[in-house]
Amino acid sequence: NNPIYDNQLYHFGFTMGISNTKFQIEYTDFFTNQNEVDQILSKYEPGFNVGIIIDVKLGQNSNFRITPSFNFLDQKIYFITNNEKTIQPKNTGISNFELPTYIKYRSDRINNGRAYLLFGGTFVLDLSNHGESNLSQNLDFKTTNYTIDIGIGIDMYFAFFKFSPEIKYSYGLKNMLIAQNNEYDSHIKGLSTRGLLFSLTFE
């Protein structure tokens, strides 16, 4: 199928997927020395991702790829007190615009399949009515973020298009917490994002 597909200098497509994101929490000395809050947790929360693909051929086995996309997700933090009471913030409804840029390295094509690796980074901009979570408006997050991403996938060639399932892991580089020194963020020194994205691409 599509035997000359990879000869074109550039092509376009679209992607959609399911994301899972959480915060990596760095605790303060105050948290380790107090006895009111036993745990502060962040769990992977599901989201939905959709975007377009702009792909430029660099060589026989490498491409440069930009994937402007929107990611609709939750950001939640759970405070568990010493009497086992859990304070759960409500759904924060984050809407991110994301601009991933990748180098895509592909294996040689075998029949109608081709494995590949992705490596690059993403600029993230929160477009929602940001600021505070619903913890009585006591946690405040920054609106921009930067991540390093790595992923794997398989290109499958069909008669009229190319279909690719892929999975990516993102590692946030920026501390997302804006310190206000209140009863909640006094326990937290830093929050950085971690994410998994399983997506289907059509090109």
Tab-separated table of N, CA, C and O in Angstrom, residues 15 25 86-87 154 182 203:
chain	number	residue	atom	x	y	z
A	15	THR	N	-4.467	13.914	14.812
A	15	THR	CA	-4.276	12.948	15.883
A	15	THR	C	-5.338	13.143	16.951
A	15	THR	O	-5.819	14.261	17.169
A	25	ILE	N	5.160	15.633	43.266
A	25	ILE	CA	5.137	16.564	44.392
A	25	ILE	C	6.479	16.563	45.114
A	25	ILE	O	7.013	15.505	45.454
A	86	THR	N	-10.076	12.983	53.710
A	86	THR	CA	-9.452	13.341	52.435
A	86	THR	C	-10.093	14.592	51.872
A	86	THR	O	-11.310	14.639	51.678
A	87	ILE	N	-9.276	15.610	51.631
A	87	ILE	CA	-9.759	16.832	50.997
A	87	ILE	C	-9.524	16.691	49.504
A	87	ILE	O	-8.384	16.607	49.048
A	154	ILE	N	4.000	2.724	15.666
A	154	ILE	CA	4.106	1.897	14.462
A	154	ILE	C	3.301	2.558	13.348
A	154	ILE	O	2.101	2.825	13.511
A	182	ASN	N	0.154	29.648	52.257
A	182	ASN	CA	-1.054	29.430	53.043
A	182	ASN	C	-1.052	28.009	53.611
A	182	ASN	O	-0.063	27.290	53.506
A	203	GLU	N	-2.620	10.056	8.703
A	203	GLU	CA	-1.848	10.955	7.837
A	203	GLU	C	-2.041	10.556	6.375
A	203	GLU	O	-2.212	9.385	6.066
